[in-house]
Short mmCIF file of C-alpha atoms and ligand atoms in Angstrom, two decimals:
data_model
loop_
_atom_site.label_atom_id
_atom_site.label_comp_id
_atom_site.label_asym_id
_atom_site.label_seq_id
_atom_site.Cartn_x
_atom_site.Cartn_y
_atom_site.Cartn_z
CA UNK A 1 45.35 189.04 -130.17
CA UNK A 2 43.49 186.07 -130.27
CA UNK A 3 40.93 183.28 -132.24
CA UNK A 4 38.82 186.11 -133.31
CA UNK A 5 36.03 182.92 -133.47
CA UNK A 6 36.98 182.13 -130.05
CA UNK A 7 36.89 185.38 -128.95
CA UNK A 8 33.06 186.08 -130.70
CA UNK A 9 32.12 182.95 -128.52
CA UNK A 10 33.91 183.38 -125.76
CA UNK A 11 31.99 187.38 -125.31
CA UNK A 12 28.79 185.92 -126.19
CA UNK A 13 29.04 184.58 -122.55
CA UNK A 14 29.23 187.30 -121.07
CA UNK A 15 25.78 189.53 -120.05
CA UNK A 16 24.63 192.49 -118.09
CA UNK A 17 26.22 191.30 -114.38
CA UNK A 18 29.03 189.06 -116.08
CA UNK A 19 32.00 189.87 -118.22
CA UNK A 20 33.81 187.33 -119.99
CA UNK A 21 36.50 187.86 -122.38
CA UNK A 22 40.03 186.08 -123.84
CA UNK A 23 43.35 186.88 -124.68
CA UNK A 24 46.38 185.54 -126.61
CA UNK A 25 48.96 185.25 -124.37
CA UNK A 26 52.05 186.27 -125.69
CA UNK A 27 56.10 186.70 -125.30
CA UNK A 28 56.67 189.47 -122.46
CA UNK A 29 53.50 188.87 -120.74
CA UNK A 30 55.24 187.50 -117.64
CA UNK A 31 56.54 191.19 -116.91
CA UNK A 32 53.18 192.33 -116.31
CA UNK A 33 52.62 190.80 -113.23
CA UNK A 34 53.00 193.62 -110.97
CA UNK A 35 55.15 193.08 -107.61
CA UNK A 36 52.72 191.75 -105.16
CA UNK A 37 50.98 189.60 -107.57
CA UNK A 38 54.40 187.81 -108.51
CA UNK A 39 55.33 187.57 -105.09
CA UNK A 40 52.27 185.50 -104.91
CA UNK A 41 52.67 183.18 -107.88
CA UNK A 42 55.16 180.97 -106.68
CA UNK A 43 55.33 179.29 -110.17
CA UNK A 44 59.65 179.24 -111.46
CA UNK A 45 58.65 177.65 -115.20
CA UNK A 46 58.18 180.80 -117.45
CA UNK A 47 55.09 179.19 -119.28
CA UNK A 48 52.95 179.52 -115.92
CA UNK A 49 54.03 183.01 -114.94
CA UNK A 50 53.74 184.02 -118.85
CA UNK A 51 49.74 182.52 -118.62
CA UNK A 52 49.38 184.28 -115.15
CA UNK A 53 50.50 187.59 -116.68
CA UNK A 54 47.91 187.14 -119.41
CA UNK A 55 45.39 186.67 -117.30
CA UNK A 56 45.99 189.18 -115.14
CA UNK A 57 46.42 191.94 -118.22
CA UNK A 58 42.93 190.84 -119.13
CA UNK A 59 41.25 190.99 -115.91
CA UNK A 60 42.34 194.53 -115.64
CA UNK A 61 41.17 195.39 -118.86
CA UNK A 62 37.61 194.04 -117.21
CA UNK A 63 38.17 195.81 -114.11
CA UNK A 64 38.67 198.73 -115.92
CA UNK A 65 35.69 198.25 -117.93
CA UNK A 66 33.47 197.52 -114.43
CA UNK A 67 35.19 201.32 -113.39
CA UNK A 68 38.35 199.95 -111.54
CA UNK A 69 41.46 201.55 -111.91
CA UNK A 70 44.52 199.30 -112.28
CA UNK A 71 44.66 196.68 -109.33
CA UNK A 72 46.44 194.09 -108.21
CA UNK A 73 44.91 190.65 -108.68
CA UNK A 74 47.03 188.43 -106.59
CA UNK A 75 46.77 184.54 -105.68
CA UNK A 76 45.33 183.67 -102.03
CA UNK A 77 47.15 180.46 -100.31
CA UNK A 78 44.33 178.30 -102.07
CA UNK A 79 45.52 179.40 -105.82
CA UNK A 80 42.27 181.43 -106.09
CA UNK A 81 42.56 184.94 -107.66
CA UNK A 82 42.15 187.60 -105.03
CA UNK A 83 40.15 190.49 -106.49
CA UNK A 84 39.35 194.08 -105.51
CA UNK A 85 36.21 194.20 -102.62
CA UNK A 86 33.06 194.21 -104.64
CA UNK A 87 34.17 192.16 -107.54
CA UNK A 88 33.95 188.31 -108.07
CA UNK A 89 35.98 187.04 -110.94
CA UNK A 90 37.87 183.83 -112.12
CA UNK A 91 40.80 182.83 -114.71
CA UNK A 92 41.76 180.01 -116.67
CA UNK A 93 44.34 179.47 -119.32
CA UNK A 94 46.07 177.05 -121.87
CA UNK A 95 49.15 177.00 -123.44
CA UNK A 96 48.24 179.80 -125.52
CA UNK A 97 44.95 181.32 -124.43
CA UNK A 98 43.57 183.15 -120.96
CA UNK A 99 39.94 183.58 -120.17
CA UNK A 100 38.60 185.91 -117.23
CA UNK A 101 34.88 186.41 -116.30
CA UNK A 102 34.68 189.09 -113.40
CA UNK A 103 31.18 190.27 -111.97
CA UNK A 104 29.56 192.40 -109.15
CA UNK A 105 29.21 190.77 -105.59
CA UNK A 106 25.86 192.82 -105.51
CA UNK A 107 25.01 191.01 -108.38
CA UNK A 108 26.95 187.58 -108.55
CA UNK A 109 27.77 185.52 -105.35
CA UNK A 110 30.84 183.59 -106.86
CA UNK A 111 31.86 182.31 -110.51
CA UNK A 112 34.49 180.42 -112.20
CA UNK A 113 35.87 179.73 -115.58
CA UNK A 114 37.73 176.78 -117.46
CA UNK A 115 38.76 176.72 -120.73
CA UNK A 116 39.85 173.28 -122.26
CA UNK A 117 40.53 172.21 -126.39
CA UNK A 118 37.30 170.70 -127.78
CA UNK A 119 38.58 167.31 -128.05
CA UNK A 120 37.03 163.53 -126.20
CA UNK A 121 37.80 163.52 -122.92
CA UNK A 122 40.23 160.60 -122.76
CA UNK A 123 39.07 157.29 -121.85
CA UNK A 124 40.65 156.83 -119.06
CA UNK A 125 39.40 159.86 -117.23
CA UNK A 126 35.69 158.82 -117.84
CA UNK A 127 34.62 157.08 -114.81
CA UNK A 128 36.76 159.65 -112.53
CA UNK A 129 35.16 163.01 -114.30
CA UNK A 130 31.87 161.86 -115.18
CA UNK A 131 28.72 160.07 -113.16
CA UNK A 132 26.71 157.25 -114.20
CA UNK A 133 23.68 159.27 -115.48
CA UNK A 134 26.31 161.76 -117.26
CA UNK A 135 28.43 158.27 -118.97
CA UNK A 136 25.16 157.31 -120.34
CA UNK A 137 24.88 160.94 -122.34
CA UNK A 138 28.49 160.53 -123.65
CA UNK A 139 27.59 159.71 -126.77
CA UNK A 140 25.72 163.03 -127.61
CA UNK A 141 28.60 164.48 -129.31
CA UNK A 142 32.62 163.78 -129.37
CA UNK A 143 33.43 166.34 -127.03
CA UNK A 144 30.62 166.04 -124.54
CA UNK A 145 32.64 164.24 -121.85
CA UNK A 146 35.48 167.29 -121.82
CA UNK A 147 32.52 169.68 -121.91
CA UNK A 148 31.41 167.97 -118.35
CA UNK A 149 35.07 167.98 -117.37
CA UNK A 150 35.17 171.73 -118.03
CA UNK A 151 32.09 172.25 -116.32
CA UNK A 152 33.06 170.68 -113.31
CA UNK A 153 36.35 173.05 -113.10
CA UNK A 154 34.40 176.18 -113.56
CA UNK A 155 32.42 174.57 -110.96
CA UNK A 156 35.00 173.24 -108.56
CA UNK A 157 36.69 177.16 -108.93
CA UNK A 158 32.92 179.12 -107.90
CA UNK A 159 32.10 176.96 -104.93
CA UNK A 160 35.85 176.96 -103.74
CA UNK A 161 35.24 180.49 -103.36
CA UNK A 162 32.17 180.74 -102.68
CA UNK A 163 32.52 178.57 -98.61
CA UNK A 164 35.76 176.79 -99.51
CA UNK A 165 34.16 173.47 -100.20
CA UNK A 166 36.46 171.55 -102.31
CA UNK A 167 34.65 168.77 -104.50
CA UNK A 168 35.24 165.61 -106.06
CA UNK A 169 33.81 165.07 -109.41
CA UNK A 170 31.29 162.90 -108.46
CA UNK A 171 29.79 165.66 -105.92
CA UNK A 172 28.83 167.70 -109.49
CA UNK A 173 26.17 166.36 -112.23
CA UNK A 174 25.61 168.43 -115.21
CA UNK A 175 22.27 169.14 -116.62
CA UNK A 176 23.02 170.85 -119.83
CA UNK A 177 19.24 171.18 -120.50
CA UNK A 178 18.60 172.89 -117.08
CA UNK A 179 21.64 174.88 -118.18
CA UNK A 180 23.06 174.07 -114.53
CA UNK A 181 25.50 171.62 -112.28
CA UNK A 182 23.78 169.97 -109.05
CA UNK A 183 26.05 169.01 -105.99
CA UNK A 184 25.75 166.28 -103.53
CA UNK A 185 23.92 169.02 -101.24
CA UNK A 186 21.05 170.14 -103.95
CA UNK A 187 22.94 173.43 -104.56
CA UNK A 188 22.29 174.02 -108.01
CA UNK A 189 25.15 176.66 -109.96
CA UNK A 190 24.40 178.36 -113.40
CA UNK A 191 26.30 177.24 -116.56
CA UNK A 192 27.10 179.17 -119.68
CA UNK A 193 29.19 177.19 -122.78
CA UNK A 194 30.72 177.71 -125.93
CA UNK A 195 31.85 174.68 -128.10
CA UNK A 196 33.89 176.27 -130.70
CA UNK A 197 36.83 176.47 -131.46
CA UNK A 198 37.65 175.65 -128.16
CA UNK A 199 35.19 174.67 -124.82
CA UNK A 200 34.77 177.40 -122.73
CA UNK A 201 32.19 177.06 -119.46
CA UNK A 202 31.26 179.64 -117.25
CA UNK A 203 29.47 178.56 -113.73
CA UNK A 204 27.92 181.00 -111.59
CA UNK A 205 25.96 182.00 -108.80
CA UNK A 206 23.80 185.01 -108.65
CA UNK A 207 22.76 186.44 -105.79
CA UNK A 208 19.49 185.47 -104.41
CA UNK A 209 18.94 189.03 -103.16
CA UNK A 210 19.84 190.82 -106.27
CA UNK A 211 17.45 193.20 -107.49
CA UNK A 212 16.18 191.74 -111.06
CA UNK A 213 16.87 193.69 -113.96
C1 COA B 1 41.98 174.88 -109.34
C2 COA B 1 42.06 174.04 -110.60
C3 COA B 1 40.63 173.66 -111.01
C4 COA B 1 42.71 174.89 -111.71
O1 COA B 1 42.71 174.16 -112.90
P1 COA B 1 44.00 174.09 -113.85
O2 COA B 1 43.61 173.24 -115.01
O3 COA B 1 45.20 173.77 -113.06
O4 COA B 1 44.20 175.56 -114.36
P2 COA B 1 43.20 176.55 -115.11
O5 COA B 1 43.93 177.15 -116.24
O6 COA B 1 41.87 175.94 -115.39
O7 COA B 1 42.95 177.68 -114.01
C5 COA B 1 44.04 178.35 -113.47
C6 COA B 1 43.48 179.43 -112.59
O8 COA B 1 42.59 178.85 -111.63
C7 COA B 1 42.55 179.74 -110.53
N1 COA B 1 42.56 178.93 -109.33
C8 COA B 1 43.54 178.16 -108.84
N2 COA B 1 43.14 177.58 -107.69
C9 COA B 1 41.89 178.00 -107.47
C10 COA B 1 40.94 177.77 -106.44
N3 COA B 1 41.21 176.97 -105.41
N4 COA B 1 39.74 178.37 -106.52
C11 COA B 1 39.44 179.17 -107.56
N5 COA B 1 40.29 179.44 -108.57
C12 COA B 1 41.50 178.86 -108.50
C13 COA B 1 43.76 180.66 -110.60
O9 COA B 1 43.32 181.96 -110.90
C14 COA B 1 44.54 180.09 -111.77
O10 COA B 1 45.15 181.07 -112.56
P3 COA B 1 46.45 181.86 -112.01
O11 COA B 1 47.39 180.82 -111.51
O12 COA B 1 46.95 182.60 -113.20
O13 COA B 1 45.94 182.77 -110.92
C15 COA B 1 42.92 172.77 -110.43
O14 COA B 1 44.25 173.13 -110.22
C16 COA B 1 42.48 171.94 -109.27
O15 COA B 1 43.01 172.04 -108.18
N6 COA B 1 41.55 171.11 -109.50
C17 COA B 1 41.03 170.29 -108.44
C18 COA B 1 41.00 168.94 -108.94
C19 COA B 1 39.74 168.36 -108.58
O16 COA B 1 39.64 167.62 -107.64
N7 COA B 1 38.75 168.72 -109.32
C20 COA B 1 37.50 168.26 -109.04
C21 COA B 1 36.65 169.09 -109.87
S1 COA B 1 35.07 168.94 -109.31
#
């Protein structure tokens, strides 16, 4: 159904409070949208309803695996996903993959997820995505800059939800050795990566008064 490399590295993100998992998505996968979510995706082209289908077929099969029955994961006015009270989740998807990472709001505050191809970021997007201090660690590896980018997604999609801040770029820098993104306001949101085959970040924000397990 999909990379079965992508899809090793891609559950390796997940843990005891967060699933993550990916799916091929395939011809037919626009019909399982079910009513109310399509009424919510106002999206015409086939491509994006085909991806939202996807995503939504695998973010039941991680509701289901949380103890959910089949819901409806619809799209609030702000393009988030809207999932069943209790759960936090998120979706991304390219032309021929869909992620999902759901959790427990006992557990996890807010997360989000962005999958992009493990290529440079272009050089024209450097000084937009990435800070001064992050330009200067560019050179680490070929893909480093799209690795911020994707971080910054997954990032922009958990605090969107989270209080509805939306932020710039510039608002996030990554610390990949803290493991962790720090906004303008000293908030500081867990990261999770995988580099191959493609770049998949998970952000995240546990609870503060979650039991420890
Ligand atoms: C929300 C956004 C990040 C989605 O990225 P994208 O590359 O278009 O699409 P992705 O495949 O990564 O993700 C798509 C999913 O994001 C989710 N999403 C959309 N808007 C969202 C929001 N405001 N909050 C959380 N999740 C959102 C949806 O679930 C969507 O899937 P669906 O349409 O099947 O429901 C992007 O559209 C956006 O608005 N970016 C803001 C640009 C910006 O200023 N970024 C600064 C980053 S710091």
């Amino acid at each position: 159904m999909c990379d079965p490399s992508l899809k090793r590295s891609v559950e390796q993100l997940s843990s005891s409070d967060i699933l993550v998992d990916c799916r091929a998505i395939l011809p037919g996968d626009e019909n399982a949208l079910l009513d109310e979510e399509a009424r919510s995706i106002p999206a015409r082209v086939l491509e994006v309803r085909r991806a939202s289908g996807a995503a939504r077929v695998l973010g039941r099969e991680l509701l289901a695996r949380l103890g959910y029955g089949d819901c409806a994961i619809p799209k609030a006015a702000s393009g988030a996903p809207l999932w069943p009270a209790g759960v936090v989740g998120s979706f991304a998807h390219d032309d021929a993959t869909a992620v999902a990472a759901v959790g427990q709001s006992d557990t996890i505050s807010a997360l989000g997820i962005d999958i992009e191809p493990a290529e440079p970021l272009p050089e024209e997007l450097r000084d937009l995505v990435a800070t001064p201090r992050e330009q200067a660690r560019l050179a680490e590896s070929p893909c480093h800059g799209r690795l911020i980018f994707a971080a910054k997604e997954a990032v922009y999609k958990t605090i969107a939800v989270l209080d509805g801040t939306l932020l710039d770029y510039h608002d996030i820098e990554v610390d990949w050795a803290a493991r962790q993104a720090v906004l303008r306001d000293g908030r500081a949101i867990k990261l999770r990566y995988c580099l191959s085959p493609q770049l998949v970040v998970l952000a995240y924000v546990p609870r503060t008064d979650a039991p420890r397990v």
